[in-house]
C-alpha atoms as a PDB file:
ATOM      1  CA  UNK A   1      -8.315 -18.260 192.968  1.00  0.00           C
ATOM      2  CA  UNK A   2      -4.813 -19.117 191.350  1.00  0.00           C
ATOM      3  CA  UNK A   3      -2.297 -19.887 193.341  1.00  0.00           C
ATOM      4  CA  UNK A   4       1.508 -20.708 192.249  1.00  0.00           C
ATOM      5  CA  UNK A   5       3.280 -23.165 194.511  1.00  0.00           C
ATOM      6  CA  UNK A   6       0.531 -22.525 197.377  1.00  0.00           C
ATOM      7  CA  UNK A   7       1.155 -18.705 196.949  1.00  0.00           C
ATOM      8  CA  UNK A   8      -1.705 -17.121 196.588  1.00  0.00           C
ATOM      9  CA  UNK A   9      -1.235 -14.988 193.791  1.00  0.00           C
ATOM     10  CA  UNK A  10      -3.229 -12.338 195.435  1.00  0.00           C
ATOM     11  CA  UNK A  11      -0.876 -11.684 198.124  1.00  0.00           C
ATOM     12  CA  UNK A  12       2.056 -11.394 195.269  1.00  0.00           C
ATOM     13  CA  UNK A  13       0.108  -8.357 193.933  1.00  0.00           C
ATOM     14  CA  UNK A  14      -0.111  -7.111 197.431  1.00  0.00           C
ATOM     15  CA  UNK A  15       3.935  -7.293 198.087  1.00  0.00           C
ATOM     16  CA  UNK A  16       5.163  -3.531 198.628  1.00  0.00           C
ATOM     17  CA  UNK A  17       7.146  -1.798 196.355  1.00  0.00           C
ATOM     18  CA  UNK A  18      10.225   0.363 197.466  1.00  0.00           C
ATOM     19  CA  UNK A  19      10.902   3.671 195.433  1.00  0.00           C
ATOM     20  CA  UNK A  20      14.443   3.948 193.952  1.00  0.00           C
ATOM     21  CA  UNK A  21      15.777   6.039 191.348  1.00  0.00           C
ATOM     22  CA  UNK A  22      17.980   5.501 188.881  1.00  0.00           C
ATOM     23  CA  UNK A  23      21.037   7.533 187.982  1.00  0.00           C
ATOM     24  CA  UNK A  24      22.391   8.955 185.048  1.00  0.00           C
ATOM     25  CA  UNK A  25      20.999  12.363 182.563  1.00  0.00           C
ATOM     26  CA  UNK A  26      18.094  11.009 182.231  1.00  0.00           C
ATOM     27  CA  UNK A  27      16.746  10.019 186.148  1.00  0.00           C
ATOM     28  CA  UNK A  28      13.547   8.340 186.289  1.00  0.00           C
ATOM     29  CA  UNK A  29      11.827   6.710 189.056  1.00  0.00           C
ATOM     30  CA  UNK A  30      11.510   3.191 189.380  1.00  0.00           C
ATOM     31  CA  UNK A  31      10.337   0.694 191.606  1.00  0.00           C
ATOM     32  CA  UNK A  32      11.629  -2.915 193.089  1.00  0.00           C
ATOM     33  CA  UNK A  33       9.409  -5.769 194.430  1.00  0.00           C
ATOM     34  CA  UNK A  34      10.513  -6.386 198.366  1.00  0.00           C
ATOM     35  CA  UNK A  35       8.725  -8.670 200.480  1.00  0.00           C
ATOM     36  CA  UNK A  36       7.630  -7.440 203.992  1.00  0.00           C
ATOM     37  CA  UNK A  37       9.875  -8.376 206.755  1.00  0.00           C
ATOM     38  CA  UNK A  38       9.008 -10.767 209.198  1.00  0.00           C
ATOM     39  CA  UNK A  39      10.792 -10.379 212.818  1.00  0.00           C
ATOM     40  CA  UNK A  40      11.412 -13.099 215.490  1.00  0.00           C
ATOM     41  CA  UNK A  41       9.537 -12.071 218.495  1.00  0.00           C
ATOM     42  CA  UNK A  42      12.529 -12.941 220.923  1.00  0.00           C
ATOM     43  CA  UNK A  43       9.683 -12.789 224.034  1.00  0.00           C
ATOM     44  CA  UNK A  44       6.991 -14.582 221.785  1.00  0.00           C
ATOM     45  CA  UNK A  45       6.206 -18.386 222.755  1.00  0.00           C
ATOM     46  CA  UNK A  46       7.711 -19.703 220.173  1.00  0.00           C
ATOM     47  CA  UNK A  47      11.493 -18.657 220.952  1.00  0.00           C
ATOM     48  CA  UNK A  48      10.672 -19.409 224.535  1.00  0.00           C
ATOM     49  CA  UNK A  49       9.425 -23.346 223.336  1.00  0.00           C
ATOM     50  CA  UNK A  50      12.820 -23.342 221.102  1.00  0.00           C
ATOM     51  CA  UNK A  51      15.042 -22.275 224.293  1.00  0.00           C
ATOM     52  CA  UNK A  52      13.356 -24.143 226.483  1.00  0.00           C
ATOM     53  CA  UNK A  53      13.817 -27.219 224.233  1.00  0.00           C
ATOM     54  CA  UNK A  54      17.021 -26.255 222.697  1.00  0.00           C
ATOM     55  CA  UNK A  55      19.216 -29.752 224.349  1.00  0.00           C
ATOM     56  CA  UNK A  56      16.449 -31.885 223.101  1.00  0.00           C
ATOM     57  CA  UNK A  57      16.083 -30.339 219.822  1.00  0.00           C
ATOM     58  CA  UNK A  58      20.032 -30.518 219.568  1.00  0.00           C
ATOM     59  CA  UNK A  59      20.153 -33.947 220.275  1.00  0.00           C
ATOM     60  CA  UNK A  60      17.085 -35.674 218.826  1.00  0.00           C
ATOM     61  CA  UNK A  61      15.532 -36.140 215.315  1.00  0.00           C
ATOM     62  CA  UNK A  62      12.303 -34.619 215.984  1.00  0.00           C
ATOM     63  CA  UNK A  63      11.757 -32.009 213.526  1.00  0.00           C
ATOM     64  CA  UNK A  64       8.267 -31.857 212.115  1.00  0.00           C
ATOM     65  CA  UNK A  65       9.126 -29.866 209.144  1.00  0.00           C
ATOM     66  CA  UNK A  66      12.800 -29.476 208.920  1.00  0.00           C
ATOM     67  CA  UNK A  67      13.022 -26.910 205.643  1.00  0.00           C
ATOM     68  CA  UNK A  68      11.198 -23.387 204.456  1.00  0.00           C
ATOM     69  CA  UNK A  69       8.176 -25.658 202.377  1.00  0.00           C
ATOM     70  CA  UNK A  70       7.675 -29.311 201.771  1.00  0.00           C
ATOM     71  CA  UNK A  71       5.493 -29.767 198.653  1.00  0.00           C
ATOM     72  CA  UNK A  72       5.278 -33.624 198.955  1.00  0.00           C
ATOM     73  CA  UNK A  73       6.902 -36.553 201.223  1.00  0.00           C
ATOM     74  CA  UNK A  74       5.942 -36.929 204.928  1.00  0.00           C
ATOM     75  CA  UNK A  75       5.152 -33.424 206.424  1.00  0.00           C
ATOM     76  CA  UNK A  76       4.401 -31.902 203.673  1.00  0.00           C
ATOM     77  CA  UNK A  77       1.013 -31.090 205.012  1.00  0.00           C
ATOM     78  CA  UNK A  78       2.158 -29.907 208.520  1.00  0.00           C
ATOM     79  CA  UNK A  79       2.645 -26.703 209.904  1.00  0.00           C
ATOM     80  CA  UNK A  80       5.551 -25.984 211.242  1.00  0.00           C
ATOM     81  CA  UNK A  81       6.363 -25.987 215.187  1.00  0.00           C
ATOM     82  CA  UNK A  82       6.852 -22.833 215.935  1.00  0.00           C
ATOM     83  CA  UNK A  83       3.352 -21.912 213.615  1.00  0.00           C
ATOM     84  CA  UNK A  84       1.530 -23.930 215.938  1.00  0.00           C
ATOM     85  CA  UNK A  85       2.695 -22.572 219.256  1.00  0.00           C
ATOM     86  CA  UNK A  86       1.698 -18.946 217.581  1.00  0.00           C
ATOM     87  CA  UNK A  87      -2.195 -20.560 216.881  1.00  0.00           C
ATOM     88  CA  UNK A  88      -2.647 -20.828 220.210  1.00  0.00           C
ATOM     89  CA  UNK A  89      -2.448 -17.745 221.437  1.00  0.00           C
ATOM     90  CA  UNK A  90      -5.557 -17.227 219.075  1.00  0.00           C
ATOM     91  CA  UNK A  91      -7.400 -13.805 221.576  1.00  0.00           C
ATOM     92  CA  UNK A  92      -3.165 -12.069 221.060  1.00  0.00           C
ATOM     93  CA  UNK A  93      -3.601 -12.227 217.759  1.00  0.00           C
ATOM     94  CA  UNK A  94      -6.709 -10.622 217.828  1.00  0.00           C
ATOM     95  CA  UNK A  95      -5.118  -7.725 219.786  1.00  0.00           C
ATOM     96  CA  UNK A  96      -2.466  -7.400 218.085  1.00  0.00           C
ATOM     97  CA  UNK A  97      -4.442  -6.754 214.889  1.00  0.00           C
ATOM     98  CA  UNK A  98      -6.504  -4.382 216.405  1.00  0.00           C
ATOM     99  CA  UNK A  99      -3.361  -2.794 217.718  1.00  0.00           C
ATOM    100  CA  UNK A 100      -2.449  -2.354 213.302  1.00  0.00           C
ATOM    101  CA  UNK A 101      -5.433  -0.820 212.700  1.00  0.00           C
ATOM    102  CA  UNK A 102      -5.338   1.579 215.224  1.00  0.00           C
ATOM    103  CA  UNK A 103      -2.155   2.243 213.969  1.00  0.00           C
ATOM    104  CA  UNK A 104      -3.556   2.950 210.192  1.00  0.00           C
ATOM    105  CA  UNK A 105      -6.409   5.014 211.634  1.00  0.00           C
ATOM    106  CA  UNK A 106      -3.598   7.058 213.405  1.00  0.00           C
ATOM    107  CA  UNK A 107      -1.454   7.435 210.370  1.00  0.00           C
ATOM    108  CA  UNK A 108      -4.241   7.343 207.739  1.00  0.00           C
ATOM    109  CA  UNK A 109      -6.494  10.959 208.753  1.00  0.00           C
ATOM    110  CA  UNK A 110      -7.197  14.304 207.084  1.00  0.00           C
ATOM    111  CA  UNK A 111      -4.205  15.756 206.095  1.00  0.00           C
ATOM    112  CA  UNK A 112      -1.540  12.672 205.404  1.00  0.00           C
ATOM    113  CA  UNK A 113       0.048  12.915 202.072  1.00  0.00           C
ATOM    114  CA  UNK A 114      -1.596  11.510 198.574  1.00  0.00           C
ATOM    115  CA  UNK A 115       0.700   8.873 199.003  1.00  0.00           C
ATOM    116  CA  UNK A 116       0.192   7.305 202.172  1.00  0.00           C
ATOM    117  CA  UNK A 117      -3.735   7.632 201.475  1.00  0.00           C
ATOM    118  CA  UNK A 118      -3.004   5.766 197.873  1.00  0.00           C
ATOM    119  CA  UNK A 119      -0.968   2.862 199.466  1.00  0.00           C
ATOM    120  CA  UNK A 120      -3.756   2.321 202.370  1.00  0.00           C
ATOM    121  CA  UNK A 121      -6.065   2.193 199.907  1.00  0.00           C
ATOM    122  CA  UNK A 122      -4.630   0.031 198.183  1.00  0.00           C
ATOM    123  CA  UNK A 123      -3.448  -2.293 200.830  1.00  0.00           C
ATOM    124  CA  UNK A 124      -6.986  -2.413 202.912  1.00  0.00           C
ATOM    125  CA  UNK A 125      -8.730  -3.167 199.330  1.00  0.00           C
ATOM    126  CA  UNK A 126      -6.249  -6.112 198.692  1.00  0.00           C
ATOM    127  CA  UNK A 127      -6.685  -7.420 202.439  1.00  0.00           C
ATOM    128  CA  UNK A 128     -10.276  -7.347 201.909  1.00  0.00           C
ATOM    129  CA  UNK A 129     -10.192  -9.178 198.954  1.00  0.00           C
ATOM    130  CA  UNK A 130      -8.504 -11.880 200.394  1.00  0.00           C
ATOM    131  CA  UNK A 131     -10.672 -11.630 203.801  1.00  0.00           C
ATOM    132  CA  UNK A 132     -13.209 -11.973 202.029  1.00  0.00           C
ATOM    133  CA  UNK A 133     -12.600 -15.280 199.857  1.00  0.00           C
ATOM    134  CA  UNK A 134     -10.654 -16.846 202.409  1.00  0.00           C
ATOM    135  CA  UNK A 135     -14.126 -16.379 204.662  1.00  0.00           C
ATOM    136  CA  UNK A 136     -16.312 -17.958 202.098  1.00  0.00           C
ATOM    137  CA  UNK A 137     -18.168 -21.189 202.370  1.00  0.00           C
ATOM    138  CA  UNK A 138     -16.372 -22.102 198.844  1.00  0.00           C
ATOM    139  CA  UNK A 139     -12.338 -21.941 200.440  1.00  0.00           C
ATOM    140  CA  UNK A 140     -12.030 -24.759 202.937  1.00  0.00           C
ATOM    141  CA  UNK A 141      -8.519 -23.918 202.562  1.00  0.00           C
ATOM    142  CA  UNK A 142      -7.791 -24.402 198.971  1.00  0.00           C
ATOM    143  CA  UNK A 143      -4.164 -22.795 199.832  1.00  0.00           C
ATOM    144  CA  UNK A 144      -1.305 -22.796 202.377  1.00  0.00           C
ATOM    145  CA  UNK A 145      -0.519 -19.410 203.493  1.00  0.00           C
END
């Protein structure tokens, strides 16, 4: 599996693209990368650990990992805070994925369009893919995602 500064390269090929067109006589489609969006669950644990820590945290050095990625120096190898407070709550996880695929079933049925069956297609082949060697013997987490 090749990964590119502990990207798996996988999940690159998995990034959605958004339709655009261009303008001008001669119009064509194109498409541009974008990255999914990632909210901040404002009633999730970790925003409740940062508020309920916020005069400490404002005060004191004690930031495990204090920028987007650390490839070396101490840290480097830590997750951050806030990633940790969201592994505990390991059986909400599980719901809330269950809660996506019920989704997809919902969305995904006899009589959707071509190109919402094409793009779940595609998406639940690349998830399985990387299900699938992340759950092998082989991984032992070869890569940070």
């Amino acid at each position: 599996l090749w990964t590119s500064g502990n990207v798996v390269l996988l999940l690159l090929r998995s990034m959605m693209t958004v339709r655009g067109w261009s303008r001008g006589p001669t119009a064509s489609q194109i498409g541009k990368p974008a990255v999914h969006i990632a909210s901040v669950d404002l009633k999730g644990k970790a925003y409740e650990l940062l508020r309920q820590n916020s005069s400490s945290l404002l005060m004191e050095d004690i930031y495990k990992n204090p920028g987007p990625l650390q490839f070396q120096g101490p840290g480097a190898d830590l997750k951050p805070i806030s990633l940790c407070v969201e592994d505990r709550d390991y059986m909400g996880r599980i719901k809330q994925l269950q809660e996506y695929l019920e989704k997809v079933k919902n969305i995904v049925k006899p009589g959707c369009s071509q190109d919402v069956l094409k793009a779940a297609l595609s998406s639940m082949a690349h998830v399985t893919e990387l299900l699938t060697i992340m759950s092998s013997p082989s991984y032992s987490g070869q890569a940070t995602i």
